[in-house]
């Protein structure tokens, strides 16, 4: 079949809208009509050329929601008409990683997904006979996609696609890092570095669990207002103070219980660790730094009880946890609407990247 899609031909170049050929689902695969997709910082990171796994030409996008149109042989858990969110972190429930119950990083299709291919090591997308690569196993900048069954979360049918698509990455990454990775307890002091599409969801998660002080740190003063609406109790602009770490240590009687780095800046990652409390502070890295970047601190920071950790997709097991997060949204327990600052047509997708670069959007959502 044919599908409209935004194609990334080369790093650093705008996407172009094309009518692309899409081969149907093979065994264990599902054809999905994408109704809406968010534009995440990680799409920009890959398009910019900074992502070592970035492959071109490809169809980017990993924050979508849509409807099952067709299923390939052997698909048991989904059928035509089901509403779904594609998962860049699948959940096969059979691999060593899934069975460990210690991680959400299912490895069932990791190697082919990382090479921009479906599990049989081929692409379903092509244009004029040239294969186009998949991206993060999802490619939600295409109106129709083919995805393995294990990479789809079935969600309730009354959930609006143009809102819950954001659960496909940003919402789950932020809220999940608090609930599933850190398991922040009520009363704990939390610091969030970077108040964008991820950091605001960390704040929202911290408020949900009844955190004590929720301190936000951002260079952009425009971020303060919305962060306060989401539960931030204190704001720090690093441009306005001499030492971010000392300031936080003073504000929290010795250091934060938890910190979250939601930028991808290795210098900030160090501050995020060092502002946590001696003996028990935990710092969670969410931001993705540029290729080849390294982090550093004095080992004594760890000897004296601080822990450096990371979180991918908020530690969420997609098929299990994403439907629950959709329920939280539908029950009014989490706010997504205020974070979706712009809605765009596919033709205007490059404007979504410009809004992000200028710091004017939290989330732009493309409606098909
Ligand atoms: P964003 O651009 O919306 O937000 C980043 C924020 O950080 C902005 O408000 C910006 O003003 C602020 N900032 C930049 N430099 C700063 C500095 N030195 N000090 C303080 N604030 C600073 O980005 P986002 O969509 O929220 O994504 C954040 C990061 O999370 C990115 O690196 C993205 O790739 C990553 N990410 C990780 C996962 C995961 O599973 N681990 C998932 C999605 C995104
Ligand atoms: O190695 O098993 C693996 C997969 C790692 C995927 C990590 C995804 C989170 C970081 C990228 C940001 C996604 C938007
Ligand atoms: Zn993302
Ligand atoms: Zn698995």
CSV table of C-alpha atoms and ligand atoms in Angstrom, one decimal:
chain,number,residue,atom,x,y,z
A,1,UNK,CA,0.0,0.0,0.0
A,2,UNK,CA,0.9,3.7,-0.2
A,3,UNK,CA,1.3,6.0,2.9
A,4,UNK,CA,2.1,9.6,3.4
A,5,UNK,CA,5.2,10.0,5.5
A,6,UNK,CA,7.9,12.6,6.5
A,7,UNK,CA,11.2,11.3,5.3
A,8,UNK,CA,14.6,12.1,6.8
A,9,UNK,CA,17.0,11.8,3.9
A,10,UNK,CA,20.1,13.1,5.5
A,11,UNK,CA,21.3,14.4,8.9
A,12,UNK,CA,20.7,18.1,9.3
A,13,UNK,CA,18.2,18.5,6.5
A,14,UNK,CA,14.5,19.2,6.8
A,15,UNK,CA,12.1,16.3,6.4
A,16,UNK,CA,10.2,16.0,3.1
A,17,UNK,CA,6.7,14.7,2.7
A,18,UNK,CA,6.5,11.8,0.4
A,19,UNK,CA,4.1,9.1,-0.7
A,20,UNK,CA,5.9,6.0,0.4
A,21,UNK,CA,5.4,2.3,-0.4
A,22,UNK,CA,4.6,0.1,2.7
A,23,UNK,CA,4.6,-3.7,2.5
A,24,UNK,CA,2.0,-5.5,4.6
A,25,UNK,CA,2.5,-7.2,7.9
A,26,UNK,CA,4.5,-10.5,8.0
A,27,UNK,CA,4.1,-13.1,10.8
A,28,UNK,CA,3.9,-11.5,14.2
A,29,UNK,CA,3.5,-8.0,12.7
A,30,UNK,CA,0.7,-5.5,12.7
A,31,UNK,CA,-0.4,-2.7,10.3
A,32,UNK,CA,-1.4,0.4,12.2
A,33,UNK,CA,-2.9,3.7,11.0
A,34,UNK,CA,-1.2,6.4,13.0
A,35,UNK,CA,-3.7,9.1,14.0
A,36,UNK,CA,-1.3,11.5,15.8
A,37,UNK,CA,2.3,11.7,16.8
A,38,UNK,CA,4.4,13.9,19.1
A,39,UNK,CA,7.7,15.4,18.1
A,40,UNK,CA,10.3,14.5,20.8
A,41,UNK,CA,13.7,16.0,21.4
A,42,UNK,CA,15.2,12.5,20.5
A,43,UNK,CA,13.8,12.8,17.0
A,44,UNK,CA,15.7,16.1,16.7
A,45,UNK,CA,18.8,14.5,18.2
A,46,UNK,CA,18.8,11.8,15.5
A,47,UNK,CA,18.0,14.3,12.7
A,48,UNK,CA,20.8,16.6,13.9
A,49,UNK,CA,23.4,13.8,13.2
A,50,UNK,CA,24.4,13.6,16.9
A,51,UNK,CA,22.9,10.1,17.4
A,52,UNK,CA,25.5,7.3,16.7
A,53,UNK,CA,22.6,5.0,15.9
A,54,UNK,CA,21.0,7.4,13.4
A,55,UNK,CA,20.5,5.8,10.0
A,56,UNK,CA,19.3,7.6,6.8
A,57,UNK,CA,17.1,7.7,4.8
A,58,UNK,CA,14.6,6.9,7.4
A,59,UNK,CA,11.2,7.7,8.8
A,60,UNK,CA,11.6,9.2,12.3
A,61,UNK,CA,8.9,9.5,15.1
A,62,UNK,CA,8.4,7.4,18.2
A,63,UNK,CA,5.5,9.0,20.0
A,64,UNK,CA,2.3,7.9,18.2
A,65,UNK,CA,-1.1,6.5,18.7
A,66,UNK,CA,-3.4,4.9,16.2
A,67,UNK,CA,-5.7,2.0,15.2
A,68,UNK,CA,-4.9,-1.6,14.0
A,69,UNK,CA,-5.8,-2.0,10.4
A,70,UNK,CA,-4.6,-5.5,9.7
A,71,UNK,CA,-2.6,-8.3,11.5
A,72,UNK,CA,-0.1,-10.8,10.1
A,73,UNK,CA,-0.2,-14.5,10.7
A,74,UNK,CA,0.2,-15.7,14.3
A,75,UNK,CA,-0.8,-12.4,15.9
A,76,UNK,CA,-3.0,-13.3,18.9
A,77,UNK,CA,-3.2,-10.3,21.2
A,78,UNK,CA,-4.5,-7.7,18.8
A,79,UNK,CA,-7.1,-7.5,16.1
A,80,UNK,CA,-8.4,-5.0,13.5
A,81,UNK,CA,-9.9,-1.9,15.2
A,82,UNK,CA,-7.9,-2.1,18.4
A,83,UNK,CA,-6.5,1.3,19.6
A,84,UNK,CA,-2.7,1.1,20.2
A,85,UNK,CA,0.4,3.0,21.2
A,86,UNK,CA,3.6,1.8,19.5
A,87,UNK,CA,6.5,1.0,21.8
A,88,UNK,CA,10.1,1.8,21.1
A,89,UNK,CA,10.8,-0.4,24.1
A,90,UNK,CA,8.9,-3.6,23.3
A,91,UNK,CA,7.7,-6.1,25.9
A,92,UNK,CA,8.0,-9.7,24.7
A,93,UNK,CA,7.5,-11.2,28.1
A,94,UNK,CA,9.8,-14.1,27.1
A,95,UNK,CA,13.4,-12.9,26.8
A,96,UNK,CA,15.9,-13.1,29.6
A,97,UNK,CA,15.5,-9.3,30.2
A,98,UNK,CA,11.7,-9.4,30.4
A,99,UNK,CA,11.7,-12.5,32.6
A,100,UNK,CA,14.3,-11.0,35.0
A,101,UNK,CA,11.7,-8.5,36.2
A,102,UNK,CA,14.7,-6.3,36.9
A,103,UNK,CA,14.5,-4.1,33.7
A,104,UNK,CA,12.1,-2.9,31.0
A,105,UNK,CA,14.8,-3.2,28.3
A,106,UNK,CA,13.3,-6.2,26.3
A,107,UNK,CA,16.0,-7.4,23.9
A,108,UNK,CA,13.8,-9.6,21.7
A,109,UNK,CA,14.2,-7.4,18.6
A,110,UNK,CA,16.9,-5.0,19.8
A,111,UNK,CA,19.5,-5.8,17.1
A,112,UNK,CA,17.3,-5.4,14.1
A,113,UNK,CA,15.5,-2.4,15.6
A,114,UNK,CA,18.8,-0.7,16.1
A,115,UNK,CA,19.7,-1.3,12.5
A,116,UNK,CA,16.4,0.3,11.3
A,117,UNK,CA,14.9,-3.0,10.3
A,118,UNK,CA,12.0,-5.3,11.1
A,119,UNK,CA,12.7,-8.5,13.0
A,120,UNK,CA,13.3,-10.4,9.7
A,121,UNK,CA,16.1,-7.9,8.9
A,122,UNK,CA,14.2,-6.2,6.1
A,123,UNK,CA,12.4,-2.9,5.8
A,124,UNK,CA,8.7,-2.5,5.0
A,125,UNK,CA,9.2,1.1,3.7
A,126,UNK,CA,10.5,1.9,0.2
A,127,UNK,CA,10.3,4.7,-2.3
A,128,UNK,CA,11.0,4.4,-6.0
A,129,UNK,CA,12.5,0.9,-5.2
A,130,UNK,CA,14.9,2.3,-2.6
A,131,UNK,CA,14.5,1.0,1.0
A,132,UNK,CA,13.8,3.5,3.7
A,133,UNK,CA,14.9,2.6,7.3
A,134,UNK,CA,12.5,2.3,10.3
A,135,UNK,CA,13.3,4.4,13.4
A,136,UNK,CA,13.2,3.1,16.9
A,137,UNK,CA,10.9,0.3,15.6
A,138,UNK,CA,8.1,2.8,15.4
A,139,UNK,CA,8.5,5.5,12.6
A,140,UNK,CA,5.4,7.4,13.7
A,141,UNK,CA,6.0,10.2,11.2
A,142,UNK,CA,4.3,7.9,8.7
A,143,UNK,CA,0.5,7.7,8.5
A,144,UNK,CA,0.6,3.9,8.3
A,145,UNK,CA,3.3,1.7,9.9
A,146,UNK,CA,4.1,-2.0,10.4
A,147,UNK,CA,5.2,-2.9,13.9
A,148,UNK,CA,5.8,-6.2,15.7
A,149,UNK,CA,3.0,-7.3,17.9
A,150,UNK,CA,5.3,-7.1,21.0
A,151,UNK,CA,5.8,-3.4,20.3
A,152,UNK,CA,2.2,-2.3,20.6
A,153,UNK,CA,0.3,-1.4,23.8
A,154,UNK,CA,-3.5,-1.9,23.5
A,155,UNK,CA,-5.3,1.1,25.0
A,156,UNK,CA,-8.9,2.0,25.7
A,157,UNK,CA,-10.9,3.2,22.8
A,158,UNK,CA,-12.3,6.5,24.3
A,159,UNK,CA,-8.8,7.9,24.8
A,160,UNK,CA,-8.1,10.8,22.4
A,161,UNK,CA,-5.2,10.0,20.0
A,162,UNK,CA,-4.0,13.6,19.9
A,163,UNK,CA,-3.3,13.6,23.6
A,164,UNK,CA,-2.3,10.0,24.5
A,165,UNK,CA,0.3,9.8,21.7
A,166,UNK,CA,2.5,11.7,24.2
A,167,UNK,CA,2.3,8.7,26.5
A,168,UNK,CA,4.3,6.9,23.8
A,169,UNK,CA,7.4,8.6,25.1
A,170,UNK,CA,7.5,11.9,27.1
A,171,UNK,CA,4.8,11.3,29.7
A,172,UNK,CA,5.8,7.7,30.4
A,173,UNK,CA,9.6,8.6,30.5
A,174,UNK,CA,9.1,11.4,33.0
A,175,UNK,CA,6.4,10.0,35.3
A,176,UNK,CA,7.8,6.5,35.0
A,177,UNK,CA,11.3,7.6,36.1
A,178,UNK,CA,9.7,8.8,39.4
A,179,UNK,CA,7.3,5.9,39.9
A,180,UNK,CA,9.0,2.9,38.3
A,181,UNK,CA,12.7,3.7,38.3
A,182,UNK,CA,13.3,5.8,41.4
A,183,UNK,CA,10.2,4.8,43.3
A,184,UNK,CA,10.2,8.2,45.0
A,185,UNK,CA,8.5,8.1,48.4
A,186,UNK,CA,6.2,10.7,49.9
A,187,UNK,CA,8.0,13.6,51.5
A,188,UNK,CA,11.2,13.1,49.6
A,189,UNK,CA,13.0,16.2,48.2
A,190,UNK,CA,13.4,16.1,44.4
A,191,UNK,CA,15.4,18.2,42.0
A,192,UNK,CA,14.6,18.2,38.3
A,193,UNK,CA,17.2,19.6,35.9
A,194,UNK,CA,15.6,20.6,32.6
A,195,UNK,CA,11.9,21.6,32.5
A,196,UNK,CA,11.0,20.5,29.0
A,197,UNK,CA,8.7,17.8,27.7
A,198,UNK,CA,10.4,15.2,30.0
A,199,UNK,CA,11.2,17.3,33.0
A,200,UNK,CA,7.7,18.6,33.4
A,201,UNK,CA,6.5,15.1,33.5
A,202,UNK,CA,9.0,14.2,36.2
A,203,UNK,CA,7.6,17.1,38.2
A,204,UNK,CA,4.1,15.8,37.6
A,205,UNK,CA,5.2,12.3,38.8
A,206,UNK,CA,6.9,13.8,41.9
A,207,UNK,CA,3.7,15.7,42.8
A,208,UNK,CA,1.7,12.5,42.3
A,209,UNK,CA,3.7,10.6,44.9
A,210,UNK,CA,3.6,13.4,47.4
A,211,UNK,CA,7.2,14.6,47.2
A,212,UNK,CA,8.3,17.3,49.6
A,213,UNK,CA,10.3,20.1,47.9
A,214,UNK,CA,10.2,19.8,44.1
A,215,UNK,CA,13.0,22.1,42.8
A,216,UNK,CA,13.2,22.8,39.1
A,217,UNK,CA,16.4,24.0,37.3
A,218,UNK,CA,16.3,25.6,33.9
A,219,UNK,CA,18.1,28.3,31.9
A,220,UNK,CA,14.9,29.3,30.3
A,221,UNK,CA,12.9,31.5,32.7
A,222,UNK,CA,9.7,30.9,30.6
A,223,UNK,CA,9.6,27.4,32.0
A,224,UNK,CA,9.0,28.5,35.6
A,225,UNK,CA,5.3,29.3,35.2
A,226,UNK,CA,4.2,25.9,33.8
A,227,UNK,CA,6.5,24.0,36.1
A,228,UNK,CA,4.9,25.6,39.1
A,229,UNK,CA,1.4,24.7,37.7
A,230,UNK,CA,2.6,21.0,37.6
A,231,UNK,CA,3.9,21.0,41.2
A,232,UNK,CA,7.3,22.6,41.3
A,233,UNK,CA,7.8,24.4,44.6
A,234,UNK,CA,11.1,26.2,44.0
A,235,UNK,CA,12.8,27.4,40.8
A,236,UNK,CA,16.5,27.9,40.1
A,237,UNK,CA,17.9,29.6,37.0
A,238,UNK,CA,21.6,28.7,36.9
A,239,UNK,CA,22.3,32.1,35.2
A,240,UNK,CA,21.2,33.9,38.3
A,241,UNK,CA,23.2,32.1,41.0
A,242,UNK,CA,26.8,31.4,41.6
A,243,UNK,CA,26.7,27.7,42.4
A,244,UNK,CA,23.8,25.4,41.7
A,245,UNK,CA,25.0,22.5,43.8
A,246,UNK,CA,25.7,24.6,46.9
A,247,UNK,CA,22.3,26.3,46.6
A,248,UNK,CA,20.4,23.0,46.4
A,249,UNK,CA,22.4,21.5,49.3
A,250,UNK,CA,21.4,24.5,51.4
A,251,UNK,CA,17.8,24.4,50.3
A,252,UNK,CA,17.5,20.7,51.2
A,253,UNK,CA,19.3,20.5,54.5
A,254,UNK,CA,22.3,18.6,53.1
A,255,UNK,CA,21.1,17.5,49.6
A,256,UNK,CA,18.2,16.2,47.6
A,257,UNK,CA,16.9,12.7,48.1
A,258,UNK,CA,16.5,12.3,44.4
A,259,UNK,CA,17.6,14.2,41.3
A,260,UNK,CA,16.7,13.7,37.6
A,261,UNK,CA,18.7,15.0,34.7
A,262,UNK,CA,16.4,15.7,31.8
A,263,UNK,CA,18.7,17.6,29.4
A,264,UNK,CA,21.4,15.4,28.1
A,265,UNK,CA,24.3,17.6,29.3
A,266,UNK,CA,27.1,15.8,31.0
A,267,UNK,CA,28.2,18.8,33.1
A,268,UNK,CA,24.6,19.0,34.5
A,269,UNK,CA,24.7,15.3,35.1
A,270,UNK,CA,27.6,15.8,37.5
A,271,UNK,CA,25.8,18.6,39.3
A,272,UNK,CA,22.7,16.4,39.5
A,273,UNK,CA,24.7,13.7,41.3
A,274,UNK,CA,26.6,16.1,43.6
A,275,UNK,CA,23.5,18.0,44.8
A,276,UNK,CA,22.1,14.8,46.3
A,277,UNK,CA,22.3,13.8,50.0
A,278,UNK,CA,25.3,12.1,51.4
A,279,UNK,CA,24.5,8.5,52.4
A,280,UNK,CA,21.4,7.9,50.3
A,281,UNK,CA,21.0,10.5,47.4
A,282,UNK,CA,20.0,8.9,44.1
A,283,UNK,CA,20.5,10.7,40.8
A,284,UNK,CA,18.7,9.4,37.7
A,285,UNK,CA,20.0,10.2,34.2
A,286,UNK,CA,17.2,10.5,31.6
A,287,UNK,CA,18.8,12.9,29.1
A,288,UNK,CA,20.6,11.5,26.2
A,289,UNK,CA,24.1,13.1,25.7
A,290,UNK,CA,25.9,13.4,22.4
A,291,UNK,CA,27.7,10.5,20.8
A,292,UNK,CA,31.0,9.7,22.6
A,293,UNK,CA,30.2,11.9,25.7
A,294,UNK,CA,31.4,10.8,29.1
A,295,UNK,CA,30.4,11.6,32.6
A,296,UNK,CA,32.7,12.2,35.6
A,297,UNK,CA,32.7,12.9,39.3
A,298,UNK,CA,35.0,12.2,42.2
A,299,UNK,CA,34.6,8.5,43.2
A,300,UNK,CA,34.3,9.7,46.8
A,301,UNK,CA,30.8,10.9,45.8
A,302,UNK,CA,29.8,7.3,45.4
A,303,UNK,CA,31.8,6.0,48.3
A,304,UNK,CA,29.9,8.3,50.5
A,305,UNK,CA,26.6,6.8,49.4
A,306,UNK,CA,25.2,8.7,46.4
A,307,UNK,CA,24.0,6.5,43.6
A,308,UNK,CA,24.2,7.3,39.8
A,309,UNK,CA,21.5,5.5,37.8
A,310,UNK,CA,19.7,5.8,34.5
A,311,UNK,CA,16.2,5.4,33.2
A,312,UNK,CA,14.9,4.5,29.7
A,313,UNK,CA,11.2,4.9,28.9
A,314,UNK,CA,10.7,5.6,32.6
A,315,UNK,CA,11.4,2.0,33.4
A,316,UNK,CA,7.9,1.2,32.1
A,317,UNK,CA,7.0,-2.2,30.7
A,318,UNK,CA,5.1,-0.9,27.7
A,319,UNK,CA,2.3,-3.4,27.1
A,320,UNK,CA,1.7,-3.6,30.9
A,321,UNK,CA,2.2,-0.1,32.1
A,322,UNK,CA,1.2,2.2,29.1
A,323,UNK,CA,-2.5,1.2,29.2
A,324,UNK,CA,-2.5,2.1,32.9
A,325,UNK,CA,-1.0,5.5,32.2
A,326,UNK,CA,-3.7,6.1,29.6
A,327,UNK,CA,-6.3,5.2,32.3
A,328,UNK,CA,-4.6,7.8,34.7
A,329,UNK,CA,-5.0,10.4,32.0
A,330,UNK,CA,-8.7,9.5,31.4
A,331,UNK,CA,-9.4,9.5,35.1
A,332,UNK,CA,-7.9,13.1,35.4
A,333,UNK,CA,-4.9,11.9,37.5
A,334,UNK,CA,-2.4,13.3,35.1
A,335,UNK,CA,-2.4,16.4,32.9
A,336,UNK,CA,-1.3,16.0,29.3
A,337,UNK,CA,-3.4,18.7,27.6
A,338,UNK,CA,-1.5,21.7,29.0
A,339,UNK,CA,1.8,20.3,27.8
A,340,UNK,CA,0.6,20.0,24.2
A,341,UNK,CA,1.4,23.5,23.1
A,342,UNK,CA,1.1,23.1,19.3
A,343,UNK,CA,-0.8,21.0,16.8
A,344,UNK,CA,0.5,20.7,13.3
A,345,UNK,CA,-0.4,19.1,10.0
A,346,UNK,CA,2.2,16.6,8.6
A,347,UNK,CA,3.1,19.2,5.9
A,348,UNK,CA,4.3,21.5,8.7
A,349,UNK,CA,6.3,19.0,10.7
A,350,UNK,CA,9.6,20.9,10.2
A,351,UNK,CA,8.0,23.9,12.0
A,352,UNK,CA,7.6,21.5,15.0
A,353,UNK,CA,11.4,21.1,15.1
A,354,UNK,CA,11.9,24.9,14.8
A,355,UNK,CA,9.5,25.5,17.7
A,356,UNK,CA,11.5,23.0,19.8
A,357,UNK,CA,14.9,24.6,18.9
A,358,UNK,CA,13.6,28.1,19.8
A,359,UNK,CA,12.3,26.7,23.2
A,360,UNK,CA,8.8,27.9,22.3
A,361,UNK,CA,7.0,24.5,22.5
A,362,UNK,CA,6.7,21.8,25.2
A,363,UNK,CA,5.1,19.3,22.8
A,364,UNK,CA,4.1,19.7,19.2
A,365,UNK,CA,1.7,17.0,18.0
A,366,UNK,CA,1.2,16.2,14.3
A,367,UNK,CA,-2.4,15.2,13.4
A,368,UNK,CA,-2.8,12.9,10.4
B,1,LIG,P1,13.5,19.7,25.8
B,1,LIG,O1,14.4,20.4,24.9
B,1,LIG,O2,12.0,19.9,25.7
B,1,LIG,O3,13.9,20.2,27.3
B,1,LIG,C1,15.2,20.5,27.8
B,1,LIG,C2,15.1,21.6,28.8
B,1,LIG,O4,16.4,21.7,29.4
B,1,LIG,C3,14.8,23.0,28.2
B,1,LIG,O5,13.7,23.6,28.9
B,1,LIG,C4,16.1,23.8,28.3
B,1,LIG,O6,15.9,25.2,28.5
B,1,LIG,C5,16.8,23.1,29.5
B,1,LIG,N1,18.2,23.2,29.5
B,1,LIG,C6,19.1,23.1,28.5
B,1,LIG,N2,20.4,23.2,28.9
B,1,LIG,C7,20.3,23.5,30.3
B,1,LIG,C8,21.2,23.7,31.3
B,1,LIG,N3,22.6,23.7,31.0
B,1,LIG,N4,20.8,23.9,32.5
B,1,LIG,C9,19.5,23.9,32.8
B,1,LIG,N5,18.5,23.7,31.9
B,1,LIG,C10,18.9,23.5,30.6
B,1,LIG,O7,13.9,18.2,25.8
B,1,LIG,P2,13.0,17.0,26.3
B,1,LIG,O8,12.1,16.5,25.2
B,1,LIG,O9,12.4,17.3,27.7
B,1,LIG,O10,14.1,15.8,26.4
B,1,LIG,C11,15.1,15.9,27.4
B,1,LIG,C12,16.2,14.9,27.3
B,1,LIG,O11,15.6,13.6,27.5
B,1,LIG,C13,16.7,14.8,25.9
B,1,LIG,O12,18.1,14.5,26.0
B,1,LIG,C14,16.0,13.6,25.3
B,1,LIG,O13,16.8,13.0,24.2
B,1,LIG,C15,16.0,12.7,26.5
B,1,LIG,N6,15.0,11.6,26.4
B,1,LIG,C16,15.3,10.5,27.1
B,1,LIG,C17,14.4,9.4,27.2
B,1,LIG,C18,14.8,8.2,28.0
B,1,LIG,O14,14.0,7.2,27.9
B,1,LIG,N7,15.8,8.2,28.7
B,1,LIG,C19,13.2,9.5,26.5
B,1,LIG,C20,12.9,10.7,25.9
B,1,LIG,C21,13.8,11.7,25.8
B,2,LIG,O1,19.7,-1.1,24.3
B,2,LIG,O2,18.0,-2.3,24.9
B,2,LIG,C1,18.5,-1.2,24.5
B,2,LIG,C2,17.5,-0.2,24.0
B,2,LIG,C3,17.8,1.1,24.7
B,2,LIG,C4,16.7,2.1,24.4
B,2,LIG,C5,16.8,3.2,25.2
B,2,LIG,C6,15.8,4.2,24.9
B,2,LIG,C7,15.9,5.4,25.7
B,2,LIG,C8,16.8,6.5,25.3
B,2,LIG,C9,16.4,7.1,24.0
B,2,LIG,C10,15.3,8.1,24.2
B,2,LIG,C11,14.1,7.7,23.5
B,2,LIG,C12,13.2,8.7,23.1
B,3,LIG,ZN1,11.0,10.6,22.9
B,4,LIG,ZN1,11.6,-9.3,26.1
